[in-house]
Amino acid sequence: MPQDYEHFISRIHQKTGINLALYKEAQMKRRLTSLYQKKGYSSFKEFFQVLDKDQQLMNEFLDRMTINVSEFYRNAKRWEVLDKSIIPELLSRNPNPKIWSAACSTGEEPYTLAMVLSKHMPLSRIQVLATDIDDNVLAKARRGVYAERSLNEAPREMVKKFFRQDGSYYTVEDDIKKTVTFKKQNLLADRFGGPFDLIVCRNVLIYFTEEAKESIYHKFSAALRPGGILFVGSTEQIFNPGTYDFETADTFFYRKK
Ligand SMILES: C[S@@+](CC[C@H](N)C(=O)[O-])C[C@H]1O[C@@H](n2cnc3c(N)ncnc32)[C@H](O)[C@@H]1O
């Protein structure tokens, strides 16, 4: 029943500030239906009545709606471009660049940023803002403990330099942790700070409706300094960058004009 989902969307919006209407409907509905069925409920209405009172179930709901997979140096070739060409360009404009990892999940992306930046400037000067809508992933990001598989794409020398190994777990060293500030932020509702020199936003806008995505590109553009760079995920090419005052700097990198 379409009204069942619509009603659920509006109750969730009132309760959490999260507007599910801005996420692709078929995909989101499927994920949430399979969750409530697994829990033994038969409609979104019934599901919400329980969610409203049960924080544990609310956490499971948030976990299901936010897709949290991430890894260090995800799509490693792109991080090489960032290292070899984008960061030198940014540093020549501003030696203290303001950097934002938006929808950072469990921290692999902002920590990768700090590791790459450390090749160009002292760690003591690096500051990365990292945000996500989900408190659970932010808590994990602050702990900084990872299973080996999340390091598959990371260069060996970086793993050696910046992680402490304990059995099959790897903990990010404190001097890297100190460079990243984690904060809760909803890309679809909260204000964007800035001006930034670099915004990294990867593998989240694919879950949003076209309208929501376009509005976020406009907001990223407004939050970047002229010459600042937006780095997107490897399935998230922007086909009409000029619409947002961007020009292509490299594949999946856009420069604010
Ligand atoms: C697939 S992960 C991407 C992680 C990382 N950027 C990467 O590419 O590896 C998507 C993240 O987007 C977050 N997210 C979903 N909706 C969001 C919103 N409205 N505002 C901020 N973050 C959101 C989720 O919590 C999740 O951690």
PDB file of C-alpha atoms and ligand atoms in Angstrom:
ATOM      1  CA  MET A   1       0.000   0.000   0.000  1.00  0.00           C
ATOM      2  CA  PRO A   2       1.629   3.263  -1.097  1.00  0.00           C
ATOM      3  CA  GLN A   3      -0.065   5.248   1.721  1.00  0.00           C
ATOM      4  CA  ASP A   4       1.418   2.910   4.288  1.00  0.00           C
ATOM      5  CA  TYR A   5       4.961   3.879   3.192  1.00  0.00           C
ATOM      6  CA  GLU A   6       4.079   7.575   2.759  1.00  0.00           C
ATOM      7  CA  HIS A   7       2.665   7.722   6.250  1.00  0.00           C
ATOM      8  CA  PHE A   8       5.764   5.959   7.603  1.00  0.00           C
ATOM      9  CA  ILE A   9       7.981   8.510   5.819  1.00  0.00           C
ATOM     10  CA  SER A  10       6.212  11.394   7.471  1.00  0.00           C
ATOM     11  CA  ARG A  11       6.282   9.843  10.967  1.00  0.00           C
ATOM     12  CA  ILE A  12      10.016   9.082  10.637  1.00  0.00           C
ATOM     13  CA  HIS A  13      10.627  12.625   9.425  1.00  0.00           C
ATOM     14  CA  GLN A  14       8.835  14.058  12.482  1.00  0.00           C
ATOM     15  CA  LYS A  15      10.663  11.771  14.859  1.00  0.00           C
ATOM     16  CA  THR A  16      14.218  11.813  13.487  1.00  0.00           C
ATOM     17  CA  GLY A  17      14.484  14.705  11.006  1.00  0.00           C
ATOM     18  CA  ILE A  18      15.410  12.156   8.307  1.00  0.00           C
ATOM     19  CA  ASN A  19      13.353  12.588   5.147  1.00  0.00           C
ATOM     20  CA  LEU A  20      13.148   9.203   3.432  1.00  0.00           C
ATOM     21  CA  ALA A  21      11.251  10.813   0.548  1.00  0.00           C
ATOM     22  CA  LEU A  22      14.609  12.162  -0.670  1.00  0.00           C
ATOM     23  CA  TYR A  23      16.048   8.641  -1.056  1.00  0.00           C
ATOM     24  CA  LYS A  24      15.312   6.490  -4.144  1.00  0.00           C
ATOM     25  CA  GLU A  25      12.002   4.911  -3.272  1.00  0.00           C
ATOM     26  CA  ALA A  26      12.082   1.373  -4.694  1.00  0.00           C
ATOM     27  CA  GLN A  27      15.462   0.591  -3.167  1.00  0.00           C
ATOM     28  CA  MET A  28      14.698   2.083   0.266  1.00  0.00           C
ATOM     29  CA  LYS A  29      11.266   0.469   0.465  1.00  0.00           C
ATOM     30  CA  ARG A  30      12.748  -2.919  -0.357  1.00  0.00           C
ATOM     31  CA  ARG A  31      15.445  -2.636   2.303  1.00  0.00           C
ATOM     32  CA  LEU A  32      12.990  -1.550   4.991  1.00  0.00           C
ATOM     33  CA  THR A  33      10.273  -4.057   4.049  1.00  0.00           C
ATOM     34  CA  SER A  34      12.742  -6.904   4.355  1.00  0.00           C
ATOM     35  CA  LEU A  35      13.769  -5.593   7.803  1.00  0.00           C
ATOM     36  CA  TYR A  36      10.240  -5.332   9.211  1.00  0.00           C
ATOM     37  CA  GLN A  37       9.262  -8.708   7.769  1.00  0.00           C
ATOM     38  CA  LYS A  38      12.312 -10.290   9.339  1.00  0.00           C
ATOM     39  CA  LYS A  39      11.222  -8.783  12.667  1.00  0.00           C
ATOM     40  CA  GLY A  40       7.742 -10.308  12.260  1.00  0.00           C
ATOM     41  CA  TYR A  41       5.715  -7.173  11.409  1.00  0.00           C
ATOM     42  CA  SER A  42       3.316  -6.990   8.509  1.00  0.00           C
ATOM     43  CA  SER A  43       3.117  -3.285   7.633  1.00  0.00           C
ATOM     44  CA  PHE A  44       5.058  -0.011   7.914  1.00  0.00           C
ATOM     45  CA  LYS A  45       2.337   1.186  10.295  1.00  0.00           C
ATOM     46  CA  GLU A  46       2.891  -1.652  12.715  1.00  0.00           C
ATOM     47  CA  PHE A  47       6.670  -1.267  12.326  1.00  0.00           C
ATOM     48  CA  PHE A  48       6.556   2.425  13.251  1.00  0.00           C
ATOM     49  CA  GLN A  49       4.437   1.815  16.356  1.00  0.00           C
ATOM     50  CA  VAL A  50       7.206  -0.387  17.736  1.00  0.00           C
ATOM     51  CA  LEU A  51      10.079   1.760  16.417  1.00  0.00           C
ATOM     52  CA  ASP A  52       8.588   4.748  18.201  1.00  0.00           C
ATOM     53  CA  LYS A  53       9.184   3.108  21.597  1.00  0.00           C
ATOM     54  CA  ASP A  54      12.102   0.755  21.010  1.00  0.00           C
ATOM     55  CA  GLN A  55      15.509   2.445  20.700  1.00  0.00           C
ATOM     56  CA  GLN A  56      17.236  -0.824  19.828  1.00  0.00           C
ATOM     57  CA  LEU A  57      14.918  -1.354  16.856  1.00  0.00           C
ATOM     58  CA  MET A  58      15.378   2.311  15.895  1.00  0.00           C
ATOM     59  CA  ASN A  59      19.138   1.689  15.745  1.00  0.00           C
ATOM     60  CA  GLU A  60      18.586  -1.345  13.536  1.00  0.00           C
ATOM     61  CA  PHE A  61      16.334   0.719  11.283  1.00  0.00           C
ATOM     62  CA  LEU A  62      19.029   3.429  10.993  1.00  0.00           C
ATOM     63  CA  ASP A  63      21.614   0.779  10.277  1.00  0.00           C
ATOM     64  CA  ARG A  64      19.489  -0.661   7.494  1.00  0.00           C
ATOM     65  CA  MET A  65      18.617   2.653   5.833  1.00  0.00           C
ATOM     66  CA  THR A  66      22.189   3.995   5.846  1.00  0.00           C
ATOM     67  CA  ILE A  67      24.470   1.767   3.858  1.00  0.00           C
ATOM     68  CA  ASN A  68      27.767   1.927   5.665  1.00  0.00           C
ATOM     69  CA  VAL A  69      30.274  -0.058   3.622  1.00  0.00           C
ATOM     70  CA  SER A  70      33.587   1.686   3.199  1.00  0.00           C
ATOM     71  CA  GLU A  71      37.295   0.904   2.985  1.00  0.00           C
ATOM     72  CA  PHE A  72      40.667   2.631   3.100  1.00  0.00           C
ATOM     73  CA  TYR A  73      41.869   3.961  -0.289  1.00  0.00           C
ATOM     74  CA  ARG A  74      38.588   2.890  -1.907  1.00  0.00           C
ATOM     75  CA  ASN A  75      39.251   2.936  -5.687  1.00  0.00           C
ATOM     76  CA  ALA A  76      42.981   3.382  -5.087  1.00  0.00           C
ATOM     77  CA  LYS A  77      43.722   4.874  -8.539  1.00  0.00           C
ATOM     78  CA  ARG A  78      41.587   7.917  -7.691  1.00  0.00           C
ATOM     79  CA  TRP A  79      43.518   8.485  -4.454  1.00  0.00           C
ATOM     80  CA  GLU A  80      46.698   8.468  -6.547  1.00  0.00           C
ATOM     81  CA  VAL A  81      45.282  11.297  -8.657  1.00  0.00           C
ATOM     82  CA  LEU A  82      44.402  13.148  -5.456  1.00  0.00           C
ATOM     83  CA  ASP A  83      47.939  12.627  -4.164  1.00  0.00           C
ATOM     84  CA  LYS A  84      49.870  13.423  -7.340  1.00  0.00           C
ATOM     85  CA  SER A  85      47.855  16.189  -8.896  1.00  0.00           C
ATOM     86  CA  ILE A  86      44.937  17.555  -6.846  1.00  0.00           C
ATOM     87  CA  ILE A  87      46.611  18.081  -3.456  1.00  0.00           C
ATOM     88  CA  PRO A  88      49.685  19.860  -4.911  1.00  0.00           C
ATOM     89  CA  GLU A  89      47.310  22.166  -6.815  1.00  0.00           C
ATOM     90  CA  LEU A  90      45.276  22.912  -3.676  1.00  0.00           C
ATOM     91  CA  LEU A  91      48.342  23.501  -1.510  1.00  0.00           C
ATOM     92  CA  SER A  92      49.774  25.944  -4.021  1.00  0.00           C
ATOM     93  CA  ARG A  93      46.628  28.027  -3.472  1.00  0.00           C
ATOM     94  CA  ASN A  94      46.240  27.550   0.269  1.00  0.00           C
ATOM     95  CA  PRO A  95      48.878  25.976   2.534  1.00  0.00           C
ATOM     96  CA  ASN A  96      46.204  25.282   5.188  1.00  0.00           C
ATOM     97  CA  PRO A  97      43.381  23.742   3.178  1.00  0.00           C
ATOM     98  CA  LYS A  98      39.953  23.265   4.710  1.00  0.00           C
ATOM     99  CA  ILE A  99      38.799  19.730   4.003  1.00  0.00           C
ATOM    100  CA  TRP A 100      35.458  17.945   4.474  1.00  0.00           C
ATOM    101  CA  SER A 101      34.690  14.240   4.157  1.00  0.00           C
ATOM    102  CA  ALA A 102      30.885  14.248   3.833  1.00  0.00           C
ATOM    103  CA  ALA A 103      29.075  10.960   4.638  1.00  0.00           C
ATOM    104  CA  CYS A 104      32.290   9.530   6.053  1.00  0.00           C
ATOM    105  CA  SER A 105      30.758   6.307   7.419  1.00  0.00           C
ATOM    106  CA  THR A 106      33.113   4.423   9.757  1.00  0.00           C
ATOM    107  CA  GLY A 107      36.088   6.732   9.125  1.00  0.00           C
ATOM    108  CA  GLU A 108      38.117   4.949   6.443  1.00  0.00           C
ATOM    109  CA  GLU A 109      37.729   7.867   4.022  1.00  0.00           C
ATOM    110  CA  PRO A 110      38.769  10.794   6.291  1.00  0.00           C
ATOM    111  CA  TYR A 111      41.660   8.753   7.719  1.00  0.00           C
ATOM    112  CA  THR A 112      42.782   7.951   4.149  1.00  0.00           C
ATOM    113  CA  LEU A 113      42.642  11.676   3.404  1.00  0.00           C
ATOM    114  CA  ALA A 114      44.871  12.427   6.400  1.00  0.00           C
ATOM    115  CA  MET A 115      47.330   9.714   5.334  1.00  0.00           C
ATOM    116  CA  VAL A 116      47.566  11.062   1.777  1.00  0.00           C
ATOM    117  CA  LEU A 117      47.875  14.650   3.015  1.00  0.00           C
ATOM    118  CA  SER A 118      50.680  13.608   5.376  1.00  0.00           C
ATOM    119  CA  LYS A 119      52.870  13.092   2.304  1.00  0.00           C
ATOM    120  CA  HIS A 120      52.565  16.814   1.590  1.00  0.00           C
ATOM    121  CA  MET A 121      52.403  18.569   4.951  1.00  0.00           C
ATOM    122  CA  PRO A 122      53.104  17.930   8.644  1.00  0.00           C
ATOM    123  CA  LEU A 123      50.383  16.002  10.466  1.00  0.00           C
ATOM    124  CA  SER A 124      50.168  18.784  13.036  1.00  0.00           C
ATOM    125  CA  ARG A 125      48.742  21.104  10.358  1.00  0.00           C
ATOM    126  CA  ILE A 126      46.210  18.688   8.868  1.00  0.00           C
ATOM    127  CA  GLN A 127      42.549  19.233   9.761  1.00  0.00           C
ATOM    128  CA  VAL A 128      39.806  17.122   8.250  1.00  0.00           C
ATOM    129  CA  LEU A 129      36.140  17.550   9.115  1.00  0.00           C
ATOM    130  CA  ALA A 130      34.265  14.247   8.780  1.00  0.00           C
ATOM    131  CA  THR A 131      30.481  14.018   9.012  1.00  0.00           C
ATOM    132  CA  ASP A 132      27.768  11.398   8.793  1.00  0.00           C
ATOM    133  CA  ILE A 133      24.087  11.149   9.687  1.00  0.00           C
ATOM    134  CA  ASP A 134      24.566   7.935  11.676  1.00  0.00           C
ATOM    135  CA  ASP A 135      25.778   8.076  15.311  1.00  0.00           C
ATOM    136  CA  ASN A 136      26.716   4.380  15.269  1.00  0.00           C
ATOM    137  CA  VAL A 137      29.211   4.740  12.423  1.00  0.00           C
ATOM    138  CA  LEU A 138      30.638   7.920  13.965  1.00  0.00           C
ATOM    139  CA  ALA A 139      31.307   6.054  17.212  1.00  0.00           C
ATOM    140  CA  LYS A 140      33.116   3.328  15.275  1.00  0.00           C
ATOM    141  CA  ALA A 141      35.066   5.941  13.297  1.00  0.00           C
ATOM    142  CA  ARG A 142      36.254   7.593  16.527  1.00  0.00           C
ATOM    143  CA  ARG A 143      37.434   4.220  17.864  1.00  0.00           C
ATOM    144  CA  GLY A 144      39.405   3.646  14.661  1.00  0.00           C
ATOM    145  CA  VAL A 145      39.652  -0.153  14.861  1.00  0.00           C
ATOM    146  CA  TYR A 146      39.340  -2.082  11.588  1.00  0.00           C
ATOM    147  CA  ALA A 147      39.363  -5.611  10.251  1.00  0.00           C
ATOM    148  CA  GLU A 148      42.115  -6.511   7.809  1.00  0.00           C
ATOM    149  CA  ARG A 149      39.793  -6.597   4.777  1.00  0.00           C
ATOM    150  CA  SER A 150      39.129  -2.842   4.994  1.00  0.00           C
ATOM    151  CA  LEU A 151      42.842  -2.314   4.282  1.00  0.00           C
ATOM    152  CA  ASN A 152      43.004  -4.351   1.058  1.00  0.00           C
ATOM    153  CA  GLU A 153      43.593  -1.330  -1.164  1.00  0.00           C
ATOM    154  CA  ALA A 154      45.844   0.578   1.241  1.00  0.00           C
ATOM    155  CA  PRO A 155      49.553   0.806   0.318  1.00  0.00           C
ATOM    156  CA  ARG A 156      51.613  -1.475   2.584  1.00  0.00           C
ATOM    157  CA  GLU A 157      53.947   1.312   3.699  1.00  0.00           C
ATOM    158  CA  MET A 158      50.948   3.371   4.877  1.00  0.00           C
ATOM    159  CA  VAL A 159      49.562   0.420   6.849  1.00  0.00           C
ATOM    160  CA  LYS A 160      52.949  -0.023   8.510  1.00  0.00           C
ATOM    161  CA  LYS A 161      53.303   3.639   9.276  1.00  0.00           C
ATOM    162  CA  PHE A 162      49.833   4.529  10.509  1.00  0.00           C
ATOM    163  CA  PHE A 163      48.285   1.404  12.114  1.00  0.00           C
ATOM    164  CA  ARG A 164      48.905  -0.688  15.195  1.00  0.00           C
ATOM    165  CA  GLN A 165      48.203  -4.336  14.528  1.00  0.00           C
ATOM    166  CA  ASP A 166      46.571  -6.472  17.186  1.00  0.00           C
ATOM    167  CA  GLY A 167      45.868  -9.981  15.868  1.00  0.00           C
ATOM    168  CA  SER A 168      43.642  -9.524  12.851  1.00  0.00           C
ATOM    169  CA  TYR A 169      42.612  -5.981  13.905  1.00  0.00           C
ATOM    170  CA  TYR A 170      44.272  -2.734  12.959  1.00  0.00           C
ATOM    171  CA  THR A 171      43.991   0.482  14.987  1.00  0.00           C
ATOM    172  CA  VAL A 172      44.672   3.883  13.457  1.00  0.00           C
ATOM    173  CA  GLU A 173      47.554   5.652  15.230  1.00  0.00           C
ATOM    174  CA  ASP A 174      46.650   8.602  17.455  1.00  0.00           C
ATOM    175  CA  ASP A 175      48.566  11.167  15.403  1.00  0.00           C
ATOM    176  CA  ILE A 176      46.276  10.379  12.421  1.00  0.00           C
ATOM    177  CA  LYS A 177      43.165  10.266  14.634  1.00  0.00           C
ATOM    178  CA  LYS A 178      43.963  13.732  15.961  1.00  0.00           C
ATOM    179  CA  THR A 179      43.757  15.247  12.486  1.00  0.00           C
ATOM    180  CA  VAL A 180      40.086  14.270  12.013  1.00  0.00           C
ATOM    181  CA  THR A 181      37.073  15.831  13.752  1.00  0.00           C
ATOM    182  CA  PHE A 182      33.907  13.739  13.527  1.00  0.00           C
ATOM    183  CA  LYS A 183      30.478  15.381  13.682  1.00  0.00           C
ATOM    184  CA  LYS A 184      26.911  14.349  13.070  1.00  0.00           C
ATOM    185  CA  GLN A 185      25.407  16.041  10.011  1.00  0.00           C
ATOM    186  CA  ASN A 186      22.468  15.324   7.730  1.00  0.00           C
ATOM    187  CA  LEU A 187      23.365  16.295   4.153  1.00  0.00           C
ATOM    188  CA  LEU A 188      19.671  16.583   3.302  1.00  0.00           C
ATOM    189  CA  ALA A 189      18.735  18.939   6.111  1.00  0.00           C
ATOM    190  CA  ASP A 190      21.663  20.614   7.888  1.00  0.00           C
ATOM    191  CA  ARG A 191      23.688  23.618   6.789  1.00  0.00           C
ATOM    192  CA  PHE A 192      27.015  23.166   5.024  1.00  0.00           C
ATOM    193  CA  GLY A 193      29.949  25.090   6.504  1.00  0.00           C
ATOM    194  CA  GLY A 194      32.851  26.338   4.462  1.00  0.00           C
ATOM    195  CA  PRO A 195      34.386  27.727   2.449  1.00  0.00           C
ATOM    196  CA  PHE A 196      36.220  24.470   1.757  1.00  0.00           C
ATOM    197  CA  ASP A 197      39.217  23.755  -0.477  1.00  0.00           C
ATOM    198  CA  LEU A 198      38.293  20.087  -0.861  1.00  0.00           C
ATOM    199  CA  ILE A 199      35.019  18.232  -0.339  1.00  0.00           C
ATOM    200  CA  VAL A 200      35.071  14.450  -0.599  1.00  0.00           C
ATOM    201  CA  CYS A 201      31.581  12.970  -0.955  1.00  0.00           C
ATOM    202  CA  ARG A 202      31.580   9.440  -2.279  1.00  0.00           C
ATOM    203  CA  ASN A 203      29.069   6.621  -2.540  1.00  0.00           C
ATOM    204  CA  VAL A 204      26.130   8.281  -0.848  1.00  0.00           C
ATOM    205  CA  LEU A 205      24.436  10.504  -3.443  1.00  0.00           C
ATOM    206  CA  ILE A 206      23.644   7.362  -5.476  1.00  0.00           C
ATOM    207  CA  TYR A 207      20.987   6.586  -2.850  1.00  0.00           C
ATOM    208  CA  PHE A 208      19.245   9.970  -3.212  1.00  0.00           C
ATOM    209  CA  THR A 209      16.564  11.053  -5.694  1.00  0.00           C
ATOM    210  CA  GLU A 210      17.736  13.105  -8.714  1.00  0.00           C
ATOM    211  CA  GLU A 211      16.269  16.308  -7.227  1.00  0.00           C
ATOM    212  CA  ALA A 212      17.954  15.778  -3.873  1.00  0.00           C
ATOM    213  CA  LYS A 213      21.267  15.017  -5.597  1.00  0.00           C
ATOM    214  CA  GLU A 214      21.087  18.151  -7.758  1.00  0.00           C
ATOM    215  CA  SER A 215      20.325  20.339  -4.786  1.00  0.00           C
ATOM    216  CA  ILE A 216      23.322  18.900  -2.921  1.00  0.00           C
ATOM    217  CA  TYR A 217      25.669  19.560  -5.865  1.00  0.00           C
ATOM    218  CA  HIS A 218      24.516  23.198  -5.802  1.00  0.00           C
ATOM    219  CA  LYS A 219      25.179  23.366  -2.071  1.00  0.00           C
ATOM    220  CA  PHE A 220      28.636  21.766  -2.439  1.00  0.00           C
ATOM    221  CA  SER A 221      29.466  24.274  -5.144  1.00  0.00           C
ATOM    222  CA  ALA A 222      28.404  27.158  -2.876  1.00  0.00           C
ATOM    223  CA  ALA A 223      30.474  25.699  -0.009  1.00  0.00           C
ATOM    224  CA  LEU A 224      33.701  25.511  -2.092  1.00  0.00           C
ATOM    225  CA  ARG A 225      36.150  28.343  -2.649  1.00  0.00           C
ATOM    226  CA  PRO A 226      36.819  29.206  -6.297  1.00  0.00           C
ATOM    227  CA  GLY A 227      39.412  26.615  -7.398  1.00  0.00           C
ATOM    228  CA  GLY A 228      38.212  24.202  -4.679  1.00  0.00           C
ATOM    229  CA  ILE A 229      37.654  20.549  -5.579  1.00  0.00           C
ATOM    230  CA  LEU A 230      34.735  18.120  -5.193  1.00  0.00           C
ATOM    231  CA  PHE A 231      35.834  14.448  -5.221  1.00  0.00           C
ATOM    232  CA  VAL A 232      32.965  12.001  -5.927  1.00  0.00           C
ATOM    233  CA  GLY A 233      32.591   8.219  -6.009  1.00  0.00           C
ATOM    234  CA  SER A 234      33.539   6.043  -8.948  1.00  0.00           C
ATOM    235  CA  THR A 235      29.943   5.561 -10.129  1.00  0.00           C
ATOM    236  CA  GLU A 236      28.990   9.185  -9.583  1.00  0.00           C
ATOM    237  CA  GLN A 237      30.230  11.090 -12.594  1.00  0.00           C
ATOM    238  CA  ILE A 238      28.566  14.511 -12.986  1.00  0.00           C
ATOM    239  CA  PHE A 239      27.423  14.753 -16.607  1.00  0.00           C
ATOM    240  CA  ASN A 240      26.678  18.475 -16.652  1.00  0.00           C
ATOM    241  CA  PRO A 241      29.288  20.012 -14.313  1.00  0.00           C
ATOM    242  CA  GLY A 242      28.768  23.513 -15.743  1.00  0.00           C
ATOM    243  CA  THR A 243      25.259  23.587 -14.222  1.00  0.00           C
ATOM    244  CA  TYR A 244      26.879  23.740 -10.803  1.00  0.00           C
ATOM    245  CA  ASP A 245      29.731  26.071 -11.753  1.00  0.00           C
ATOM    246  CA  PHE A 246      32.135  23.133 -11.877  1.00  0.00           C
ATOM    247  CA  GLU A 247      34.684  22.140 -14.497  1.00  0.00           C
ATOM    248  CA  THR A 248      36.182  18.649 -14.730  1.00  0.00           C
ATOM    249  CA  ALA A 249      39.638  18.590 -13.121  1.00  0.00           C
ATOM    250  CA  ASP A 250      40.104  14.812 -13.651  1.00  0.00           C
ATOM    251  CA  THR A 251      37.763  11.817 -13.754  1.00  0.00           C
ATOM    252  CA  PHE A 252      35.551  12.099 -10.637  1.00  0.00           C
ATOM    253  CA  PHE A 253      37.163  15.417  -9.583  1.00  0.00           C
ATOM    254  CA  TYR A 254      35.376  18.723 -10.208  1.00  0.00           C
ATOM    255  CA  ARG A 255      36.857  22.193  -9.780  1.00  0.00           C
ATOM    256  CA  LYS A 256      34.720  25.121  -8.657  1.00  0.00           C
ATOM    257  CA  LYS A 257      35.069  27.956 -11.213  1.00  0.00           C
TER     258      LYS A 257
HETATM  259  C1  LIG B   1      28.290   3.720   1.476  1.00  0.00           C
HETATM  260  S1  LIG B   1      28.729   4.808   2.775  1.00  0.00           S
HETATM  261  C2  LIG B   1      30.002   5.754   1.999  1.00  0.00           C
HETATM  262  C3  LIG B   1      31.215   5.899   2.870  1.00  0.00           C
HETATM  263  C4  LIG B   1      32.422   6.587   2.230  1.00  0.00           C
HETATM  264  N1  LIG B   1      32.084   7.910   1.772  1.00  0.00           N
HETATM  265  C5  LIG B   1      32.980   5.758   1.096  1.00  0.00           C
HETATM  266  O1  LIG B   1      32.794   6.120  -0.081  1.00  0.00           O
HETATM  267  O2  LIG B   1      33.592   4.720   1.345  1.00  0.00           O
HETATM  268  C6  LIG B   1      27.320   5.909   2.805  1.00  0.00           C
HETATM  269  C7  LIG B   1      27.241   6.752   4.088  1.00  0.00           C
HETATM  270  O3  LIG B   1      26.284   7.799   3.869  1.00  0.00           O
HETATM  271  C8  LIG B   1      25.651   8.084   5.086  1.00  0.00           C
HETATM  272  N2  LIG B   1      24.415   8.829   4.834  1.00  0.00           N
HETATM  273  C9  LIG B   1      23.238   8.367   4.318  1.00  0.00           C
HETATM  274  N3  LIG B   1      22.333   9.380   4.258  1.00  0.00           N
HETATM  275  C10 LIG B   1      22.978  10.497   4.720  1.00  0.00           C
HETATM  276  C11 LIG B   1      22.569  11.847   4.899  1.00  0.00           C
HETATM  277  N4  LIG B   1      21.338  12.260   4.585  1.00  0.00           N
HETATM  278  N5  LIG B   1      23.475  12.728   5.417  1.00  0.00           N
HETATM  279  C12 LIG B   1      24.729  12.321   5.743  1.00  0.00           C
HETATM  280  N6  LIG B   1      25.169  11.064   5.598  1.00  0.00           N
HETATM  281  C13 LIG B   1      24.296  10.152   5.096  1.00  0.00           C
HETATM  282  C14 LIG B   1      25.440   6.706   5.686  1.00  0.00           C
HETATM  283  O4  LIG B   1      25.230   6.775   7.086  1.00  0.00           O
HETATM  284  C15 LIG B   1      26.727   5.972   5.283  1.00  0.00           C
HETATM  285  O5  LIG B   1      27.668   6.012   6.334  1.00  0.00           O
END
